[in-house]
Short mmCIF file of C-alpha atoms in Angstrom, two decimals:
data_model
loop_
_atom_site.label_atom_id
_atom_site.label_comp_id
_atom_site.label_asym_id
_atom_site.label_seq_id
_atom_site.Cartn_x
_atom_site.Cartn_y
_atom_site.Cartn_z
CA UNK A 289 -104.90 113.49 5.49
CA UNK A 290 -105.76 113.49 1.97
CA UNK A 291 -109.52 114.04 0.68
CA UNK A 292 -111.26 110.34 -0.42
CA UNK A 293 -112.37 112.74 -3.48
CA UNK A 294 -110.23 112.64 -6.29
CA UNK A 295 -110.09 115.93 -8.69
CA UNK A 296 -109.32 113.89 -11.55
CA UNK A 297 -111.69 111.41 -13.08
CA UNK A 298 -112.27 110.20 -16.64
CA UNK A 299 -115.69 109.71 -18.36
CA UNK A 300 -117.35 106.58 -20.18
CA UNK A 301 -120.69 107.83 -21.74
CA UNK A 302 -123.11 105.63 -23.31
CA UNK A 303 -124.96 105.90 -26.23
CA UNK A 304 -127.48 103.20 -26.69
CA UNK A 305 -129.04 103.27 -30.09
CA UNK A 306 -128.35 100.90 -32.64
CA UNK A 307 -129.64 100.58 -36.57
CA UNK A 308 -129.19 96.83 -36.26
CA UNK A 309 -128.93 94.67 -33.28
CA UNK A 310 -126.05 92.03 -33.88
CA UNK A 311 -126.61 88.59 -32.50
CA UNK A 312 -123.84 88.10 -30.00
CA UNK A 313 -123.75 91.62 -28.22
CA UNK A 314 -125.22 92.12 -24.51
CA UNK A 315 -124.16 95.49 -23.92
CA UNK A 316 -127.13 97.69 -23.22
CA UNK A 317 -128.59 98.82 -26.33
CA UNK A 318 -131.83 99.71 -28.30
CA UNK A 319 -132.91 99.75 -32.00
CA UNK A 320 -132.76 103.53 -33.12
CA UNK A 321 -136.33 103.91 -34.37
CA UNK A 322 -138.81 105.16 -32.65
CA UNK A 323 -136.54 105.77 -29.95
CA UNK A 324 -136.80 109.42 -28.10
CA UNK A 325 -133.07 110.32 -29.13
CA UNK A 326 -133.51 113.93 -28.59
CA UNK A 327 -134.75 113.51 -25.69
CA UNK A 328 -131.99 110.89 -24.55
CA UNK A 329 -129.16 113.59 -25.37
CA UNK A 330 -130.56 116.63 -23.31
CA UNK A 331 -131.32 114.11 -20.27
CA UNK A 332 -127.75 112.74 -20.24
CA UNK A 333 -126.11 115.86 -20.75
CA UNK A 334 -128.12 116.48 -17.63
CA UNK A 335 -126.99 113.82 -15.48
CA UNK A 336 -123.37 114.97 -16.39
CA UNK A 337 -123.79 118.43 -15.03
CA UNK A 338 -125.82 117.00 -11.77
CA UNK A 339 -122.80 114.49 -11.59
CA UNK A 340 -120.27 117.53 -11.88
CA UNK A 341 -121.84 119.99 -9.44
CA UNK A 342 -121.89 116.89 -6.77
CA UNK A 343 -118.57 115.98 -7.51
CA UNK A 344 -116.58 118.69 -9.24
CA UNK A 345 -113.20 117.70 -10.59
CA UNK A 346 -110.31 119.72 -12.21
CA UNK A 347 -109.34 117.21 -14.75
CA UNK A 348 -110.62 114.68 -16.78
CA UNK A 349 -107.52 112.92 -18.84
CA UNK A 350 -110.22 110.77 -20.89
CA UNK A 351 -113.04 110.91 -22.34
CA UNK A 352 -114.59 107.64 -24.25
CA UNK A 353 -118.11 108.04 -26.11
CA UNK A 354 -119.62 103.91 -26.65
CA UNK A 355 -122.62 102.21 -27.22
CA UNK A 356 -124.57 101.21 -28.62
CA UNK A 357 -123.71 103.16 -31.80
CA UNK A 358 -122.81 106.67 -31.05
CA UNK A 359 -122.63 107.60 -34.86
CA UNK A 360 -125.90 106.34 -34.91
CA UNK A 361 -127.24 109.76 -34.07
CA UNK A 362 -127.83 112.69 -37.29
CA UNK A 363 -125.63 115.15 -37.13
CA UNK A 364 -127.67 117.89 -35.13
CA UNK A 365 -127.57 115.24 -32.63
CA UNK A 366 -124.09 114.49 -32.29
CA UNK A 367 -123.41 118.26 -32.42
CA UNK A 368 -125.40 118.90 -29.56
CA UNK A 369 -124.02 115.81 -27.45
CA UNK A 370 -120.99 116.93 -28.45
CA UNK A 371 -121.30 120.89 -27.65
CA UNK A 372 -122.87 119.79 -24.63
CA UNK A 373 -120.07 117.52 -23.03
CA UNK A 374 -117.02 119.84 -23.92
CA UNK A 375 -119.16 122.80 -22.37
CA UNK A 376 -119.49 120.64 -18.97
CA UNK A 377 -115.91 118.95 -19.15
CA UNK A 378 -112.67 120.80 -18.38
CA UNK A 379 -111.02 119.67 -22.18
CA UNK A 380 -107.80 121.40 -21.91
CA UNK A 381 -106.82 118.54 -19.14
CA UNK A 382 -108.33 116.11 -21.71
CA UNK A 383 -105.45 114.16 -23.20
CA UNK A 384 -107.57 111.28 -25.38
CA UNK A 385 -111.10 111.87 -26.46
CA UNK A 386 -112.64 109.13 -28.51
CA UNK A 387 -116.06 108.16 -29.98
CA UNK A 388 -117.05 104.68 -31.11
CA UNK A 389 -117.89 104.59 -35.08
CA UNK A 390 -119.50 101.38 -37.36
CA UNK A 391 -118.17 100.79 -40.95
CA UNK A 392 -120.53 102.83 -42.90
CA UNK A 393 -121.83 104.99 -40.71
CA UNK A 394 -119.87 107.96 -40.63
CA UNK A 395 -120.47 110.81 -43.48
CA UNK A 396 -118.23 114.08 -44.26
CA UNK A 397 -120.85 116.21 -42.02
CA UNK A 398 -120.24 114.01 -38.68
CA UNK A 399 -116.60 113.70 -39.27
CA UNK A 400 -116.82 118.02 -39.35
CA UNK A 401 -118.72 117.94 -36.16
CA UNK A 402 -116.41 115.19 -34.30
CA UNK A 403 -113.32 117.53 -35.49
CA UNK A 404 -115.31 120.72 -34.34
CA UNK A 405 -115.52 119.35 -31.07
CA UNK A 406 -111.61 118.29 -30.67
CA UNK A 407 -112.84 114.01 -31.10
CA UNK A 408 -109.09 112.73 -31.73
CA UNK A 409 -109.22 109.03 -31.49
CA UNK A 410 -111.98 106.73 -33.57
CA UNK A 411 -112.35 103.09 -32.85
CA UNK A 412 -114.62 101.13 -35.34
CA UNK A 413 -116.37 98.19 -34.80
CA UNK A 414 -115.16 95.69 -37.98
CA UNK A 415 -115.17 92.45 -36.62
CA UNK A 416 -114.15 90.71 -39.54
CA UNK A 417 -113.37 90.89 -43.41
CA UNK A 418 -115.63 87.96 -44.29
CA UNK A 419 -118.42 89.05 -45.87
CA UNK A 420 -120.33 85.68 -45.10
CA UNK A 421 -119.62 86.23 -41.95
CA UNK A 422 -120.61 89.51 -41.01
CA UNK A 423 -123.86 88.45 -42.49
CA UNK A 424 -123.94 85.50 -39.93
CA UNK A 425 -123.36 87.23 -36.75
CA UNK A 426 -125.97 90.50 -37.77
CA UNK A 427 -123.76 92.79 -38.57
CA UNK A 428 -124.72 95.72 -41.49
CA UNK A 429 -121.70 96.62 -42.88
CA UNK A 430 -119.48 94.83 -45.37
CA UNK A 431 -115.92 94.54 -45.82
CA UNK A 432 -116.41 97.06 -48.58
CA UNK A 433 -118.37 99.47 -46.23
CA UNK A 434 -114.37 99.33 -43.71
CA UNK A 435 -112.41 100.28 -47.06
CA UNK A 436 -114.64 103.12 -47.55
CA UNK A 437 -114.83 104.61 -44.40
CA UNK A 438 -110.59 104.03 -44.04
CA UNK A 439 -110.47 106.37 -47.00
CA UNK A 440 -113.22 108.85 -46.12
CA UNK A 441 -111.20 108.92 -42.40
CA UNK A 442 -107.91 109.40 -44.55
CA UNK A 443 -108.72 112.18 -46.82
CA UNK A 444 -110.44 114.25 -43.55
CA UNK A 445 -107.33 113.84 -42.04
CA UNK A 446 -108.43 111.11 -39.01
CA UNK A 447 -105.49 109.06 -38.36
CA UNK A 448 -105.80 107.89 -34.61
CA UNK A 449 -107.74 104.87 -35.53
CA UNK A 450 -108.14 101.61 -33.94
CA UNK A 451 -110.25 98.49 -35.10
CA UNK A 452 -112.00 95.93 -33.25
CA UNK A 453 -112.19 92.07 -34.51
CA UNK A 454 -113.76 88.91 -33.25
CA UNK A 455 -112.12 85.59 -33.51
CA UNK A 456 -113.40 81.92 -33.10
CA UNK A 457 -116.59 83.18 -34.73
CA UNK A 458 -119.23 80.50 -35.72
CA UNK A 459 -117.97 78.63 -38.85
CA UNK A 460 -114.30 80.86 -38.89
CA UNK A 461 -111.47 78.91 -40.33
CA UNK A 462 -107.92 79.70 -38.71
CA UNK A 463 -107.05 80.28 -43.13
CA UNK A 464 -110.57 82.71 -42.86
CA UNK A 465 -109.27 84.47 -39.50
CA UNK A 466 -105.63 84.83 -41.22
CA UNK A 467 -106.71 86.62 -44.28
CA UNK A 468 -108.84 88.71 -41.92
CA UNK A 469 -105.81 89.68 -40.16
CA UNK A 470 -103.37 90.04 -43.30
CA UNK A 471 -106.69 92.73 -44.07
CA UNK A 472 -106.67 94.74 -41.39
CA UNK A 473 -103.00 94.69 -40.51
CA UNK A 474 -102.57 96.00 -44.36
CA UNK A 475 -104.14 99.64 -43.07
CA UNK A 476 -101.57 100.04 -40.96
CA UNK A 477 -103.66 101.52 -38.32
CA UNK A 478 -102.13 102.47 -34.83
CA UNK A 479 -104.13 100.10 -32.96
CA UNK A 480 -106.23 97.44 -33.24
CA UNK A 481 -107.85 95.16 -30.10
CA UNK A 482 -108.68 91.51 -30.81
CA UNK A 483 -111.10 89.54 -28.88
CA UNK A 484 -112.43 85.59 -28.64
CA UNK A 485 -116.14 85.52 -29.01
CA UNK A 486 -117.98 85.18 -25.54
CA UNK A 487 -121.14 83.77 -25.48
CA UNK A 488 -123.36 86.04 -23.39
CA UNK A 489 -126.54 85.00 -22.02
CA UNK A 490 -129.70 86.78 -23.34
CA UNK A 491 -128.04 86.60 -26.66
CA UNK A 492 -129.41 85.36 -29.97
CA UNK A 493 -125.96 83.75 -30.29
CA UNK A 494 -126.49 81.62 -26.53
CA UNK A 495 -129.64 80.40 -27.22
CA UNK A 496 -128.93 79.01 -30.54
CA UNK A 497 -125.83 77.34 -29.04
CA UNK A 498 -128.06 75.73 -27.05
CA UNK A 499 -130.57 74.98 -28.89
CA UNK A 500 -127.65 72.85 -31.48
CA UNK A 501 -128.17 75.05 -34.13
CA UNK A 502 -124.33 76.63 -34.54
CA UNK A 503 -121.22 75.53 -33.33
CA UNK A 504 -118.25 77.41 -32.54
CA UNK A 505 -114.40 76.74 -33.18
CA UNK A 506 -112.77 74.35 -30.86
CA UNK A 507 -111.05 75.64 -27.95
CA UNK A 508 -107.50 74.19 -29.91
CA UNK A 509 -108.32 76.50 -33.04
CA UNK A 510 -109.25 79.36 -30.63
CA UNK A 511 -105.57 78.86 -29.01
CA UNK A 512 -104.23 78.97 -32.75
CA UNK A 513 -105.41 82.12 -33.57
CA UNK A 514 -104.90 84.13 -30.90
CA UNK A 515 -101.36 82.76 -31.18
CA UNK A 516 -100.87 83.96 -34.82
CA UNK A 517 -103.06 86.83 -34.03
CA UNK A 518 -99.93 87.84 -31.31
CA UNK A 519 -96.84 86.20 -33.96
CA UNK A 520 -98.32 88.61 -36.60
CA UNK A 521 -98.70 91.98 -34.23
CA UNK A 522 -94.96 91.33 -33.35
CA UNK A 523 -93.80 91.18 -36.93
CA UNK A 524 -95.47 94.18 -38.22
CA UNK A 525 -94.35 96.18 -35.16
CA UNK A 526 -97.14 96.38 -32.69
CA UNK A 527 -96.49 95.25 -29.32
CA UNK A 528 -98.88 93.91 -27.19
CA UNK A 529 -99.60 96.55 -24.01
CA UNK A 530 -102.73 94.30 -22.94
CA UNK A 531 -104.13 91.02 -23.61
CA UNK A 532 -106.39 91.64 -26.04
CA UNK A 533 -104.88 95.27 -27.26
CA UNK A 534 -101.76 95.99 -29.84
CA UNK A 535 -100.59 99.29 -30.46
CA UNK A 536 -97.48 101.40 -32.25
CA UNK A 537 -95.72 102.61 -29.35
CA UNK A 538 -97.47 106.11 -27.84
CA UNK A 539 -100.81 104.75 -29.60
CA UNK A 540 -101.76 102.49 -26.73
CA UNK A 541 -105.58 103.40 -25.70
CA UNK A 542 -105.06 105.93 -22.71
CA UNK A 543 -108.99 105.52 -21.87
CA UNK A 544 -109.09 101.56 -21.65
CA UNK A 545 -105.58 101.67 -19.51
CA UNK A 546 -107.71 103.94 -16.86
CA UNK A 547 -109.65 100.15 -16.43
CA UNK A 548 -106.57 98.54 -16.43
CA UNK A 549 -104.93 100.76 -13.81
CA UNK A 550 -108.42 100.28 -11.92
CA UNK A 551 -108.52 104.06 -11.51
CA UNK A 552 -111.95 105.65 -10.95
CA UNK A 553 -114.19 107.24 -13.85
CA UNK A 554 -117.98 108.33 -14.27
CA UNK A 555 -120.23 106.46 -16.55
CA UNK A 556 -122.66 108.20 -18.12
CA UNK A 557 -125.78 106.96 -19.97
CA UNK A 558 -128.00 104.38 -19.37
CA UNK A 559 -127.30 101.22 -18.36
CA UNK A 560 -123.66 102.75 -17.89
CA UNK A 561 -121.06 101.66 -14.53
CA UNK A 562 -118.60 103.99 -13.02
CA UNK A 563 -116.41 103.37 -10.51
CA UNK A 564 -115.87 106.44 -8.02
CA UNK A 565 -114.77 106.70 -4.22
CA UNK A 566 -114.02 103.56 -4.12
CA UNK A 567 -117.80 102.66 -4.80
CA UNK A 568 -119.46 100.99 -8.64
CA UNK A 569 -121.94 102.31 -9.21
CA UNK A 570 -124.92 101.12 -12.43
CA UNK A 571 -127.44 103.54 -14.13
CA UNK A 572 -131.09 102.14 -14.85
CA UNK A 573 -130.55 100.51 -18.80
CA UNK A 574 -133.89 100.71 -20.18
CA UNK A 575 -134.61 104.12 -22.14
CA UNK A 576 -137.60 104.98 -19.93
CA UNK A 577 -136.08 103.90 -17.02
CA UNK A 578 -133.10 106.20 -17.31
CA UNK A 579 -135.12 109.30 -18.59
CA UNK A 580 -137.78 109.14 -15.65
CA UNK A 581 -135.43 110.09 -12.80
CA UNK A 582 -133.40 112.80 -15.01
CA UNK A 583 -136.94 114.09 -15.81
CA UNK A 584 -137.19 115.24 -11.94
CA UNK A 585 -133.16 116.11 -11.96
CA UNK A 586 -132.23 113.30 -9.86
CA UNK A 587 -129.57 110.64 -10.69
CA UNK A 588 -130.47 107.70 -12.57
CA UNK A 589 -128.67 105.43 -10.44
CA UNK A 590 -129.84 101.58 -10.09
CA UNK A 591 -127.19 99.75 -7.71
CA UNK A 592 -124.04 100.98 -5.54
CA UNK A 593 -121.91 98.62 -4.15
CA UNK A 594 -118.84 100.16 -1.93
CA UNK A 595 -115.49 98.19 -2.83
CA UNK A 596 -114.04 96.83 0.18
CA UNK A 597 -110.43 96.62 0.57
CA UNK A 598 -109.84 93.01 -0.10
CA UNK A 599 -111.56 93.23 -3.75
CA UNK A 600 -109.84 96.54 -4.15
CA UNK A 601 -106.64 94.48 -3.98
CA UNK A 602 -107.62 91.74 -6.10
CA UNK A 603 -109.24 93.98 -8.52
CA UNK A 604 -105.74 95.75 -8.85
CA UNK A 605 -104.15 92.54 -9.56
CA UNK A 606 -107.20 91.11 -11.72
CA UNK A 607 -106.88 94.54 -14.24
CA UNK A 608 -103.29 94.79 -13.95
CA UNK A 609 -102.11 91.79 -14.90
CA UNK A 610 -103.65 91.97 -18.26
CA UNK A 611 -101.51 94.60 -19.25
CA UNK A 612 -97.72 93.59 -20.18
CA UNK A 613 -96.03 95.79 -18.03
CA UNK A 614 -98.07 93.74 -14.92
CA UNK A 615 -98.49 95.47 -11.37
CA UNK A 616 -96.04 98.17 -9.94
CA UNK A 617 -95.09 97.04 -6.91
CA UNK A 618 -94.14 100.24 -5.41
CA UNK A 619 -97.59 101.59 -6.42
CA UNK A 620 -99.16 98.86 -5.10
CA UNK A 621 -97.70 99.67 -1.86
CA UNK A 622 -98.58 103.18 -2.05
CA UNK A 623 -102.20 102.27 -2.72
CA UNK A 624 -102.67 99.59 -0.28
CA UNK A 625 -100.14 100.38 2.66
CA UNK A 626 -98.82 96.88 2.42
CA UNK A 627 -96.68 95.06 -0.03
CA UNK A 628 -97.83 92.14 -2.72
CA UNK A 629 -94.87 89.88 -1.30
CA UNK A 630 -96.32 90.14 2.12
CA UNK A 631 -100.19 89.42 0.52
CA UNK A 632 -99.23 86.49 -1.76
CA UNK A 633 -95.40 85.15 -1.51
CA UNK A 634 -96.68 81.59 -1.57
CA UNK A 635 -98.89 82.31 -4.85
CA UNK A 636 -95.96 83.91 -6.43
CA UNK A 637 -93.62 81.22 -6.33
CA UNK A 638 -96.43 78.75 -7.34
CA UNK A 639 -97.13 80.89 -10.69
CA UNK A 640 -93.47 81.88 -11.40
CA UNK A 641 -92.77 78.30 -10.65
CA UNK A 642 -95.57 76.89 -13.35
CA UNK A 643 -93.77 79.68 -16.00
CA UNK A 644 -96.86 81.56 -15.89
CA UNK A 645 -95.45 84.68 -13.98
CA UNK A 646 -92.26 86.93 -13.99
CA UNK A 647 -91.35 88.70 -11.13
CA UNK A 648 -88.60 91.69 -11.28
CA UNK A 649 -88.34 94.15 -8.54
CA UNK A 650 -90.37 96.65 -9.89
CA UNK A 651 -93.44 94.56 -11.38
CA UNK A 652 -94.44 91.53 -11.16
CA UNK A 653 -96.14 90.61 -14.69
CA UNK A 654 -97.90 87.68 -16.86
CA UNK A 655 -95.34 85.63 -18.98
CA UNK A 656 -96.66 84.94 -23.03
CA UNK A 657 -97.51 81.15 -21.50
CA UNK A 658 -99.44 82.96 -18.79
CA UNK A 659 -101.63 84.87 -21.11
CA UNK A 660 -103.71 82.02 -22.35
CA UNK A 661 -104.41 80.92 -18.82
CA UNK A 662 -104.88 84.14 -16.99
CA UNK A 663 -108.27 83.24 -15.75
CA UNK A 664 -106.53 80.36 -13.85
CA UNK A 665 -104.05 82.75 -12.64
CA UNK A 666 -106.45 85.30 -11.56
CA UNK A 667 -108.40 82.83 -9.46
CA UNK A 668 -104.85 82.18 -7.58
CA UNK A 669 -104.87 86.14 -6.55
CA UNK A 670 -108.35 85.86 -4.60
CA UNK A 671 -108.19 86.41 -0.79
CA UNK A 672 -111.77 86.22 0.42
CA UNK A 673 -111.35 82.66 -1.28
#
């Protein structure tokens, strides 16, 4: 029988210090000052080796640094996060290794110490090219601030780039989004992900929403550009892997298809999820919180919720579907000891029926009409309905 341990897990690791809070982001975060960063590294760098020597694993094919702002930190303290994970990693198995950057926060110095360390892959945080506004959802940087740090990347020979924008911001034309796109496509980067904004509660964003005092695009101009968003990937080459992701072929992000293949991985950091033996698992978010535990060398764990075999199953269909190639069928098999046909024949024919879903007989995959209802088609792949 095989062992419920894998040997081979990637590694999300959190860093959650920020110079600026922006107004529509709910990921776990902190504002830098006054915040015990040296402190922060040492402790997480300790929960990694605790992790490790509980569950030791031969390979790690990915390792993803976010936050927060990981280039937030000076450079003595990215060199010793750094130093510190490739000592307790096994990096030779490491195949993508890639830390989060913001326009105008990367110098010469931190670019040395992300290349000392073997950092291959940067993805920035742009948003958009419109000055006005970047101002309006809190961001630092300007569009000047993304030109600069292209070139800085380009002359110190970082070419494995990819850059994240918002559409349907507050007050975003579909003629503002274009020109934002006609930007960014004009680097001719290997990858760039695209996302609608999502109004997440506890934001600055929500609350004015609700309180009348911004509006957003209408759902009909959110359609339109993530339609010309996907007609202008296609004609400069990029082809869609994922819903939200476009890459040159061979560029496609190996860390973010680990999600997508709903494989397991560690999170590190706090306020970070992993996913491993079948079990997610959440870290305590606030700073304090986090450090208290690591102070006595226990885990910083906050929740642990075993995945049982039904949302295992929908889960694989949930991630998998987002990515163009869909669900193998002959891995789902392996996986689940039974077959999707047998799980959701009825479903199938509804969806392929509707010209939301292809089916072949290896995958069984979103069609282009599909993609801007796949919430509605996800719902249809619940069992425990």
């Amino acid at each position: 029988m095989n062992q419920p341990t894998q040997l081979q897990r990637s590694a999300y690791i959190h860093i959650p210090f920020c110079e600026h809070i922006c107004f529509y982001c709910d990921f776990n975060k902190v504002f830098l000052e006054g915040q015990p960063v040296d402190e922060y590294v040492t402790r997480l760098l300790d929960e990694i080796s605790l992790t490790l020597a509980k569950q030791p694993i031969t390979a790690s094919p990915t390792i993803y640094i976010g936050g927060g702002t990981p280039t937030s930190l000076n450079e003595a303290q990215l060199d010793a996060l750094l130093s510190g994970v490739v000592s307790r990693f096994p990096m030779e198995t490491v195949k993508e290794f890639t830390i989060e950057a913001n326009p105008g926060d990367l110098t010469k110095g931190k670019l040395q110490v992300m290349k000392n360390y073997g950092i291959d892959r940067l993805s920035m945080g742009v948003q958009t090219f419109d000055d006005r506004l970047l101002k309006k959802i809190g961001r630092k940087h300007s569009a000047q601030d993304v030109y600069d740090t292209l070139a800085l990347l380009d002359k110190e020979g970082f070419h494995n780039i990819s850059i994240d924008l918002i559409y349907a911001l507050p007050g975003q034309t579909l003629e503002g989004f274009s020109d934002t796109l006609a930007q960014a496509l004009a680097f001719d980067l290997p990858h760039y992900s695209l996302y609608s904004l999502i109004l997440e509660n506890k934001t600055m964003f929500m609350n004015w929403v609700r309180q009348g005092r911004m509006e957003l695009p209408s759902q009909e101009v959110e359609v339109a550009m993530f339609e010309q968003t996907i007609e202008a990937m296609e004609k400069s080459g990029y082809h869609q892997y994922e819903i939200s992701n476009f890459a040159k072929p061979g560029f496609e992000s190996k860390h973010n298809l680990v999600y997508w293949n709903n494989e397991e991985y560690f999170g590190f950091g706090a306020g970070a999820s992993g996913y491993v033996d079948q079990t997610r698992y959440r870290n305590f978010g606030p700073i304090q919180h986090y450090l208290n535990p690591l102070r006595e060398q226990t885990l910083p764990i906050m929740e642990q919720e075993p995945i049982a075999r039904v949302n295992q199953i929908e889960e694989e269909l949930f991630l998998g579907l987002r990515k163009q190639t869909g669900v193998s069928k002959a891995h789902f098999e392996t996986k689940f000891s039974t077959t999707i046909d047998a799980l959701y024949r009825p479903v199938l024919d509804e969806l392929i029926a509707k010209g939301w879903l292809i089916e072949t007989k290896e995958a069984i995959a979103l069609t282009k009409a599909g993609m801007f209802v796949g919430n509605e088609v996800f719902e249809r792949f619940l069992l425990d309905k």
